[in-house]
Coordinates of C-alpha atoms in Angstrom, one line a residue:
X1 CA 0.0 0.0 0.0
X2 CA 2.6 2.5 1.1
X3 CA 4.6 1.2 -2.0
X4 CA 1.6 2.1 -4.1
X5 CA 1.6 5.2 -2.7
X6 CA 4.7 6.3 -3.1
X7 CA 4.5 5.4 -7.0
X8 CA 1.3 7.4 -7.3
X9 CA 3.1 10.3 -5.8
X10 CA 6.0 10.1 -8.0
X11 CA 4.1 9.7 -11.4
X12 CA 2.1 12.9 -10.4
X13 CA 5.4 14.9 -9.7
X14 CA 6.5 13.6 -13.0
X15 CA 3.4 14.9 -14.4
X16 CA 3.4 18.5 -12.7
X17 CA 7.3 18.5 -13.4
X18 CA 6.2 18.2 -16.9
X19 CA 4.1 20.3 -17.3
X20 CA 6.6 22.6 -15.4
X21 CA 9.0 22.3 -18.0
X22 CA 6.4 22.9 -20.7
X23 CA 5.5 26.0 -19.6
X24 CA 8.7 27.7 -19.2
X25 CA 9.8 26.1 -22.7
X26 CA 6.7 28.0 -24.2
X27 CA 7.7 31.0 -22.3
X28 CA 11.1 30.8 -23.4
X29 CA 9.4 30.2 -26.8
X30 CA 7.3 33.3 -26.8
X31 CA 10.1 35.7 -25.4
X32 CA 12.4 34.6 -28.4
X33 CA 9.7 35.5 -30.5
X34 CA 9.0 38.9 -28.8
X35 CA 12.9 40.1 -29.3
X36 CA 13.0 38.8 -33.0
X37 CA 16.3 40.2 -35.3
X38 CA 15.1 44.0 -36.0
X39 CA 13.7 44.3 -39.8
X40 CA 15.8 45.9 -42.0
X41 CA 15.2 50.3 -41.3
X42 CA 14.2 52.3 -44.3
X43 CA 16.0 55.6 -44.9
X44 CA 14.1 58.7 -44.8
X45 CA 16.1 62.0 -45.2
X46 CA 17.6 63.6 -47.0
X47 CA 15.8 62.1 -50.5
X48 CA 18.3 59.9 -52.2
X49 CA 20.4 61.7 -54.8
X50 CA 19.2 65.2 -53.3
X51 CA 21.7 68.0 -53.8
X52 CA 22.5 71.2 -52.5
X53 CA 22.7 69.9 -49.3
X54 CA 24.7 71.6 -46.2
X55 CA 27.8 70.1 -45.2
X56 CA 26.0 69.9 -41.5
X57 CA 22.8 68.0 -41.7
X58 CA 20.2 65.5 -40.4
X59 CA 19.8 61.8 -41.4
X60 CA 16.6 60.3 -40.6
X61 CA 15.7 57.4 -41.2
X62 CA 12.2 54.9 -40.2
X63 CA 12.2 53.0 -37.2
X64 CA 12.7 49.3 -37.5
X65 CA 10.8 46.8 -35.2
X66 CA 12.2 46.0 -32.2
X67 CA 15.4 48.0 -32.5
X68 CA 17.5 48.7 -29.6
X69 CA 20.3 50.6 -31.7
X70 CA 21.2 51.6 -34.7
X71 CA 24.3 51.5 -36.7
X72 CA 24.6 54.4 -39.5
X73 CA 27.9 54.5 -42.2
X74 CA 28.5 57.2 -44.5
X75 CA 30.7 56.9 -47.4
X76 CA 32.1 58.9 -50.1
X77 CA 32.5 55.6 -52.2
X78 CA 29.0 53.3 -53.2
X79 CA 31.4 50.3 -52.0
X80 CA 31.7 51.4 -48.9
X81 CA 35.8 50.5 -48.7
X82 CA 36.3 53.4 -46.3
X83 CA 33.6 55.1 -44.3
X84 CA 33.7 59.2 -43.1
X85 CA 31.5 58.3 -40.5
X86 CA 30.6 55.5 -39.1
X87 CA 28.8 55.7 -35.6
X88 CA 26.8 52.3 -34.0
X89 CA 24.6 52.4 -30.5
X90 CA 22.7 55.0 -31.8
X91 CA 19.4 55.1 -30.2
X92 CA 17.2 57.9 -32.3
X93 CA 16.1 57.9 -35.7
X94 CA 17.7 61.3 -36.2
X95 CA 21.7 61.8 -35.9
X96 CA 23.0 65.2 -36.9
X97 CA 26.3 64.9 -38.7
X98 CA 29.0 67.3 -39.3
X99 CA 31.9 66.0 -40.6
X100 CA 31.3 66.4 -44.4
X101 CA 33.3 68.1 -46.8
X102 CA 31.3 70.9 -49.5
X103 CA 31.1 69.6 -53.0
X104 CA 31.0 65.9 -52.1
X105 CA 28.6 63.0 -53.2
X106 CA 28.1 60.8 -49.8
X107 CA 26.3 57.5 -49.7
X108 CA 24.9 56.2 -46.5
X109 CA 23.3 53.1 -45.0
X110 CA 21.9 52.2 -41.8
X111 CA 21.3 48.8 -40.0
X112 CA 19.3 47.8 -36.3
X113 CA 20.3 45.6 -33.6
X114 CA 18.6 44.2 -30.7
X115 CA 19.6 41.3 -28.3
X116 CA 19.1 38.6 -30.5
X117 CA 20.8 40.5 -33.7
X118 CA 21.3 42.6 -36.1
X119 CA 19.4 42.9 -39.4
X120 CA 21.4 43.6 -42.7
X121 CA 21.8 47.4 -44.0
X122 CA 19.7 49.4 -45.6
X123 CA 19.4 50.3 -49.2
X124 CA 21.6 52.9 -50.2
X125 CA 21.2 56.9 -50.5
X126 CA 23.2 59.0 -51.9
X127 CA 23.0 63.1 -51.6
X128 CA 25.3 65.9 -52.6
X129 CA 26.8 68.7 -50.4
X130 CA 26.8 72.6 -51.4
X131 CA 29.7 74.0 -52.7
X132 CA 29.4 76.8 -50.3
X133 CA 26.8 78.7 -48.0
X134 CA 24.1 80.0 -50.2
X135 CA 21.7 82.9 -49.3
X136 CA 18.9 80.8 -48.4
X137 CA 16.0 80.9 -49.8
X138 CA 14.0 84.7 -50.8
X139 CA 12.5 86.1 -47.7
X140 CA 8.8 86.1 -47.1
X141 CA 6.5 89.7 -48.0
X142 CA 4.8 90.1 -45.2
X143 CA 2.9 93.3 -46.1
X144 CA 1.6 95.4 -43.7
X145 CA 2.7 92.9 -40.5
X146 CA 6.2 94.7 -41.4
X147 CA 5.5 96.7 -38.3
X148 CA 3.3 94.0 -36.1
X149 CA 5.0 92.1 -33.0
X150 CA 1.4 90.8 -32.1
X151 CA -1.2 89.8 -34.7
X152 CA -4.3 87.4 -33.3
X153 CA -7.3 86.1 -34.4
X154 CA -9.6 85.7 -31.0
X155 CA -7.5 87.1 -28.0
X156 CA -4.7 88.6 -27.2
X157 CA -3.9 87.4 -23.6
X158 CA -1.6 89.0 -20.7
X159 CA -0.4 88.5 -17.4
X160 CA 1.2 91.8 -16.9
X161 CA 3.8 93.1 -17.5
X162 CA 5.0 92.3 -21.0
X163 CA 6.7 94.8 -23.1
X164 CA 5.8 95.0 -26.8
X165 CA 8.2 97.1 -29.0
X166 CA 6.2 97.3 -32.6
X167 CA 2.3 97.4 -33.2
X168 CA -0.6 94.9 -31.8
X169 CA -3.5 94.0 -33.4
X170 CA -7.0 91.6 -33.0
X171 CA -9.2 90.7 -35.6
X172 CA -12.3 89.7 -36.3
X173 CA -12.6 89.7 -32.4
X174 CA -13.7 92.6 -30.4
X175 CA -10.7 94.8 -29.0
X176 CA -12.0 93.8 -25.6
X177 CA -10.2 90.4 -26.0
X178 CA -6.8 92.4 -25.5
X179 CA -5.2 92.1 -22.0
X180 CA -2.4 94.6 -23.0
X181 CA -2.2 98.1 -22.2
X182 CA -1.0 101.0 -24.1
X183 CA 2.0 101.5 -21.7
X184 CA 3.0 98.1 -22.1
X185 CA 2.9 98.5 -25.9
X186 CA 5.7 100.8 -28.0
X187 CA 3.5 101.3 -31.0
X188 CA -0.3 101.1 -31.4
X189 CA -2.8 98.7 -30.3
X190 CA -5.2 98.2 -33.6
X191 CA -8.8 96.7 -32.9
X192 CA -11.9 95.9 -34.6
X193 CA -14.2 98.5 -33.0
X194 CA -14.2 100.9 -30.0
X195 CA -13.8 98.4 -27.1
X196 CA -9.6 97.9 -26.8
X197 CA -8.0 99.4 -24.7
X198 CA -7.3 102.7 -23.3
X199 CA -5.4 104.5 -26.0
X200 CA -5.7 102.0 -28.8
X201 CA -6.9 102.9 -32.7
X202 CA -9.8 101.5 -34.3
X203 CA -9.1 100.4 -37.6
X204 CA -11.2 97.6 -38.9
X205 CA -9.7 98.0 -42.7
X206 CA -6.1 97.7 -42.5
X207 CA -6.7 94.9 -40.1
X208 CA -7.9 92.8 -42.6
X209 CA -5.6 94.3 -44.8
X210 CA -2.8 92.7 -42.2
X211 CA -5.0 89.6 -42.2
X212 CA -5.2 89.1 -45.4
X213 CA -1.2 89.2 -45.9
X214 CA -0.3 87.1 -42.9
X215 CA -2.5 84.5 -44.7
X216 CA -0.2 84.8 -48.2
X217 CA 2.6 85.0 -46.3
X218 CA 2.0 82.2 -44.3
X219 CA 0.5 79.9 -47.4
X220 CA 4.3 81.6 -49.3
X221 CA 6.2 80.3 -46.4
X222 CA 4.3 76.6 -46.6
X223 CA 4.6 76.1 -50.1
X224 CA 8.1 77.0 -50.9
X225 CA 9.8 73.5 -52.5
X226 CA 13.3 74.5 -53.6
X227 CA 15.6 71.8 -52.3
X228 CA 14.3 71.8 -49.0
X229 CA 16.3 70.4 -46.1
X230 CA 15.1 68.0 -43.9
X231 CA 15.0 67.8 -40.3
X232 CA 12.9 66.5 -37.7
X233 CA 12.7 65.9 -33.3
X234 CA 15.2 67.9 -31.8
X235 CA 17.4 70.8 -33.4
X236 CA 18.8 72.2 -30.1
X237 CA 22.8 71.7 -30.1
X238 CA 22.8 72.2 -33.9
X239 CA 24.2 75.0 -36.0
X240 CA 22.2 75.5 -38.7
X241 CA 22.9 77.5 -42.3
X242 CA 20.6 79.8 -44.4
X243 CA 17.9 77.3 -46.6
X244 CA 15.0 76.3 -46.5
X245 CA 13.9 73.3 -43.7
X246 CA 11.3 71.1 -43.7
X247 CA 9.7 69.2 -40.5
X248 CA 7.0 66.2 -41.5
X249 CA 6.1 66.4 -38.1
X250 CA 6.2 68.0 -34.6
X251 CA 9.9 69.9 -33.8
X252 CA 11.5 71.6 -30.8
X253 CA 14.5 72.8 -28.9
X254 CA 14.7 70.9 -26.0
X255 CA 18.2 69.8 -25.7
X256 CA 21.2 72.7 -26.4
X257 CA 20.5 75.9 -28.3
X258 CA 20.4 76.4 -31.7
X259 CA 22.7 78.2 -33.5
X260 CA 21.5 80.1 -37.2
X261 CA 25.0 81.2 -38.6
X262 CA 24.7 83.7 -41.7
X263 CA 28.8 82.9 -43.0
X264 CA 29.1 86.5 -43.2
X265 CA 25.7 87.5 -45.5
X266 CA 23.4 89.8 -43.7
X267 CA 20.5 88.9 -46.3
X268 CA 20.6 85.2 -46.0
X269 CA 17.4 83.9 -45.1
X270 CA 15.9 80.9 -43.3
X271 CA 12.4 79.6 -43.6
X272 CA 11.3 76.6 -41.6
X273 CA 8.2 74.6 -42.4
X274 CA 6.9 72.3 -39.8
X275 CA 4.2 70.4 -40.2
X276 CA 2.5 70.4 -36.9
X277 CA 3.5 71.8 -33.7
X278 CA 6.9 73.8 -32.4
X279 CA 7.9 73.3 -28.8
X280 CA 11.1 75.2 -27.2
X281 CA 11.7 74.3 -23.5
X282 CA 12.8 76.3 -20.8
X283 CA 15.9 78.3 -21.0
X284 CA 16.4 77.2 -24.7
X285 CA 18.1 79.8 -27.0
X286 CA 18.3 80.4 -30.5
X287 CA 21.3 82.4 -31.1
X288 CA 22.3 84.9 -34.5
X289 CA 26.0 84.7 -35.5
X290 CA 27.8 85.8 -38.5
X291 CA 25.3 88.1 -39.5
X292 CA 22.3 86.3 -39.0
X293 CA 19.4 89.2 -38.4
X294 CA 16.0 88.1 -36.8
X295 CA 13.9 90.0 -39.7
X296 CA 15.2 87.6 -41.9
X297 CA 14.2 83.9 -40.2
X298 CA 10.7 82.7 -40.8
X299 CA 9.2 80.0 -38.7
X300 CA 6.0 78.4 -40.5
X301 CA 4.0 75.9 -38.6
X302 CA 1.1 73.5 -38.9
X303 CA -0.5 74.2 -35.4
X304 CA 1.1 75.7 -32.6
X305 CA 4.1 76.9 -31.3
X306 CA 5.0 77.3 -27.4
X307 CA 7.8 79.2 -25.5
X308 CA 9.2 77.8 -22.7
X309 CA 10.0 80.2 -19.5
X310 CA 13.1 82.6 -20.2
X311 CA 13.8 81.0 -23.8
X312 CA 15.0 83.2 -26.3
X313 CA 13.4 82.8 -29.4
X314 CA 14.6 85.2 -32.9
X315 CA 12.1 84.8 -36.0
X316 CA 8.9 86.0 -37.1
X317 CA 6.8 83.2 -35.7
X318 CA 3.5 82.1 -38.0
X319 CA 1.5 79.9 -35.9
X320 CA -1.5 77.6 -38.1
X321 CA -3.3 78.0 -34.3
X322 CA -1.8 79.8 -31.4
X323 CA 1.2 81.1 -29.8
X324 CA 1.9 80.6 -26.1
X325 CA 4.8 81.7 -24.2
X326 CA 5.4 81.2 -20.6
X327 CA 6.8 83.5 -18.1
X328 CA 10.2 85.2 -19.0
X329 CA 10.4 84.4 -22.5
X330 CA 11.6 86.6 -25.4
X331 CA 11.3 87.0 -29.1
X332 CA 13.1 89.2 -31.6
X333 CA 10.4 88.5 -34.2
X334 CA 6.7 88.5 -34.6
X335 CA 4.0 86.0 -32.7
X336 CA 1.1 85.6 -35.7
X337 CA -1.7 83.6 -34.5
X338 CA -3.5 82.8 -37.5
X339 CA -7.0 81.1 -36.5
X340 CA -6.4 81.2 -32.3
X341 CA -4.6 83.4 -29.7
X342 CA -1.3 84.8 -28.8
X343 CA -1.0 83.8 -24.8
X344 CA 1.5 86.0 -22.9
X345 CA 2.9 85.7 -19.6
X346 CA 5.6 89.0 -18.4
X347 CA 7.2 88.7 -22.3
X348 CA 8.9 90.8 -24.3
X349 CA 8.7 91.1 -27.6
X350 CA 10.5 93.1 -30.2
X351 CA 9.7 93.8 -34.1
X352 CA 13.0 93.3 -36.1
X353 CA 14.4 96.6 -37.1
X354 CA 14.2 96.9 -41.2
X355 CA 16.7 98.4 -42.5
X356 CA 14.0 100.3 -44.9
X357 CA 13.1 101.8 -41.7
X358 CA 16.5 103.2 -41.0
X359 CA 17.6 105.4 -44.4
X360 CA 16.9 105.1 -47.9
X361 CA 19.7 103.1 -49.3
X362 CA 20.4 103.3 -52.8
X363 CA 20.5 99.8 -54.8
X364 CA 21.9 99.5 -58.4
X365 CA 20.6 95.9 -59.0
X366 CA 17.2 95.8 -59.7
X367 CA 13.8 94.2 -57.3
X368 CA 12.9 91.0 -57.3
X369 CA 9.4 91.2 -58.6
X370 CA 7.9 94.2 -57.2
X371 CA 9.5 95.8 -53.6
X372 CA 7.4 98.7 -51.3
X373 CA 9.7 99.7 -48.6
X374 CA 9.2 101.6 -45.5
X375 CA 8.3 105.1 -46.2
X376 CA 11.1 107.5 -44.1
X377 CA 11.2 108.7 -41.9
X378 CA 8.1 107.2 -40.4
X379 CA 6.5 109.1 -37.9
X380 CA 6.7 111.9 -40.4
X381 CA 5.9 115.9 -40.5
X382 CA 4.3 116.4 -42.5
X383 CA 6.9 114.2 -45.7
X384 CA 8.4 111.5 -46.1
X385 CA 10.0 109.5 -48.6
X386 CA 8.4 106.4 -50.1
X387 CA 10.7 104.2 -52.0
X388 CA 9.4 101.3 -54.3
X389 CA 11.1 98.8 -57.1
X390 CA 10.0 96.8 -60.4
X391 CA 12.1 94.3 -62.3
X392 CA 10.4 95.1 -65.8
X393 CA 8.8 97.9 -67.1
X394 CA 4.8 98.2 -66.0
X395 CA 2.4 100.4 -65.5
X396 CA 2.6 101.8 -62.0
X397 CA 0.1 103.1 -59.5
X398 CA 1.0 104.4 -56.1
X399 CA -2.1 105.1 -53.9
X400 CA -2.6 106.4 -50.5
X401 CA -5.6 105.8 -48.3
X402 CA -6.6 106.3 -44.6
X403 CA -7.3 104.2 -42.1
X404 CA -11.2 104.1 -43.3
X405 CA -10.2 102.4 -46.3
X406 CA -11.1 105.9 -48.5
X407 CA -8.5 107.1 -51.2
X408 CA -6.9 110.2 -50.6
X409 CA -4.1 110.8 -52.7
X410 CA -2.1 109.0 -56.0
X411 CA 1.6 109.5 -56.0
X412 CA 2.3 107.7 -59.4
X413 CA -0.1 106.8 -62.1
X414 CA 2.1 106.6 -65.2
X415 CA 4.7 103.6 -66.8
X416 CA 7.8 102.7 -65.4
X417 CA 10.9 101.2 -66.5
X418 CA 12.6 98.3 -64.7
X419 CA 14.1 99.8 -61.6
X420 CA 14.1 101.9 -58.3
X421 CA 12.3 105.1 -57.4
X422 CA 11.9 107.5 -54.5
X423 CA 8.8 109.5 -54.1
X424 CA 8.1 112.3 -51.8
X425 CA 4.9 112.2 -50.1
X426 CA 3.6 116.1 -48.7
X427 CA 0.8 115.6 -46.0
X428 CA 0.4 119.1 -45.3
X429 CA -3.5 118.9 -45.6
X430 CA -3.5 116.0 -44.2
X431 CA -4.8 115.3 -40.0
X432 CA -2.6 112.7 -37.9
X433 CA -2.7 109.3 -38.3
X434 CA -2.4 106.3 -39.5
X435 CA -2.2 105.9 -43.9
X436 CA -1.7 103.1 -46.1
X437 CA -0.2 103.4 -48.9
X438 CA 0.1 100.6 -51.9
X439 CA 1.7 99.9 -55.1
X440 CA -0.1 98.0 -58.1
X441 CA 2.6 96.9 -61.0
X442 CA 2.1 94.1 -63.3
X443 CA -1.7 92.8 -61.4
X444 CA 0.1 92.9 -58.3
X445 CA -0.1 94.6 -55.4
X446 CA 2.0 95.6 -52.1
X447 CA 0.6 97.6 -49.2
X448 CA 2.7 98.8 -46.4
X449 CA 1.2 101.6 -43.0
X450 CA 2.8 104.4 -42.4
X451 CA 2.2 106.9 -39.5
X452 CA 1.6 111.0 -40.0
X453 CA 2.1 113.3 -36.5
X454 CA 1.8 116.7 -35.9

């Protein structure tokens, strides 16, 4: 009996010890499955064979399944004898290289690794650095927000004090929705109607004047294709060279500063187009060397952009929603809310000086398409000098009207050749304040503000 016993015993340890084993087979079973060899990664950007690139860039590339690291080669050969660059344990999708040479052809590859393996390398790419810094793209007309810091569509928010060097305006909402006051401002709070605040200038027309253009220039800024650049995540720590940039996605500063270096060309421009949202994190800076000028860096995005307390931020910024910044932050630029708000919080904010604002400066090369500058001096009493440009000869018109929309004066009326002119404006009969004035050449048309005390 006890013999029995004991037999029965062991055959049901046998069995449990079996189906022990069994289990932690299938276990082992199912974690070799889970932590498969990564697949193969797909490249990204830049576009294979692109050219024109800088000799500092990103290299995306897709994330592979189950990839721990990644391994990414660059080559100046398609055989891949010698690398330039060859960096493994990567652990982004994004590595910013700047060890290439101008004028070169590179090819590069990337492959994934995990516990279990590594998969084989990618396809091949192939792109083609600049021969030198360019000018970047041409810069972006933005009309009559020449002289906005602040232009919103539903509210302009505040908690005070912010100081706002340039003009403000609100439209179609009532100037009510404007938390600023006119000491806080150095130019002129525009509104809709008679509700802004203390001291501020209802102007319904030129506000949507400055709508309408902040919507061209924001659709100009979105569209432009030439040879764009690609980036994408994080750009702080980078030093980045006038073109034009492209983000499929969201993009921020959130590790390092950022760097715009101009080689020594005060015009060169910079235009980023970001699909969706822009995100710089607290004490984040963007900073100008080389030349680089504020007035000429153009940040285009999808939805919104957000600013981080005490960043430093240089650009005119054209939001697709709203712009928020948090307390402490700063902007050389514009904040151009196109469908929401501009959300402030103790900011400063100051319009890039033109240099049309400072002198007429005399150009022998002629416009690119037609050019309106910024009449001077402006304030004026009672003239000023209003300087515009064509690149072929048109017929010209140069009209003034006043803040009602109603004409007062033409300036020019008559042909043109292909060139720059300087017209003196006389207000003598005129009352203070604020005038448009606006050029039509070849069906187009340019309108700029300009401001008359006395």
């Amino acid at each position: 009996m006890n013999s029995y016993i004991t037999r029965k015993q062991s055959t049901t340890y046998i069995r449990g010890s079996g189906i022990y084993f069994l289990t932690i087979a299938i276990a082992l079973l199912l974690a070799i499955t889970a932590i498969a060899q990564p697949t193969i990664p797909s490249l990204s950007l830049s576009d294979s064979a692109a050219v024109n690139l800088p000799h500092k860039l990103n290299l995306i590339w897709n994330a592979s399944a189950t990839a721990e690291t990644y391994q990414l080669q660059i080559s100046d050969t398609s055989s891949f004898t010698t690398t330039v660059y060859d960096q493994s344990q990567l652990t982004d999708t994004v590595e910013f290289v700047t060890v290439l040479d101008f004028s070169t052809t590179y090819y590069w590859r990337v492959a994934a690794s995990n516990g279990t393996g590594t998969s084989n390398f990618s396809s091949l790419a192939s792109f083609t650095t600049w021969g030198s810094v360019p000018n970047g793209p041409d810069p972006v007309d933005l009309g009559l927000l020449d002289t906005f810091a602040i232009i919103a569509y539903s509210a302009v928010t505040n908690v005070p004090s912010s100081a706002i060097k340039g003009d403000v305006g609100l439209t179609p909402t009532s100037g009510s929705f404007i938390d600023l006051t006119e000491g806080e401002v150095t130019g002129t709070i525009f509104t809709v109607d008679a509700s802004g605040p203390a001291g501020s200038v209802e102007s319904a027309v030129m506000l949507t004047e400055a709508k309408g253009d902040l919507t061209i220039a924001y659709n100009d800024a979105a569209g432009r294709t030439l040879a764009p650049v690609g980036i994408a995540g994080n750009i702080g720590g980078q030093t980045l060279y006038p073109s034009l940039y492209k983000s499929t996605g969201t993009l921020e500063i959130s590790a390092g500063d950022l760097t715009l270096d101009a080689n020594g060309n005060e015009d060169a421009v910079w235009i980023f187009q970001i699909a969706s949202s822009f995100n710089m994190t607290s004490d984040r800076k963007v900073f100008l060397v080389n030349g680089a000028k504020a007035g000429n860096i153009f940040w285009q995005m999808g939805s919104a952009a957000t600013f981080g307390t005490t960043t430093v931020m240089k650009g005119t910024i054209m939001a697709g929603t709203q712009v928020t910044f948090a307390t402490g932050a700063s902007l050389d630029g514009r904040a151009l809310a196109l469908t929401e708000n501009v959300t402030l919080q103790q900011n400063v904010i100051n319009v890039p000086v033109s240099s049309s604002t400072v002198g007429i400066e005399e150009v022998s090369q002629f416009p690119k398409g037609i050019n309106l500058s910024q009449n001077y001096p402006n304030p004026f009493n009672p003239t000023t000098n209003i300087r515009f440009g064509i690149n072929e000869t048109s017929d010209v018109r140069l009209d003034v009207f006043n803040m009602l929309g109603q004409h007062v004066a033409t300036l020019v009326n008559e042909q043109k050749a292909a060139g720059w002119y300087t017209v003196n404006f006389d207000a003598s009969n005129f009352s203070s304040g604020f005038y448009m004035y606006r050029i039509t050449a070849n069906s187009s048309q340019v309108i700029k503000k300009m401001t008359l005390i006395k």
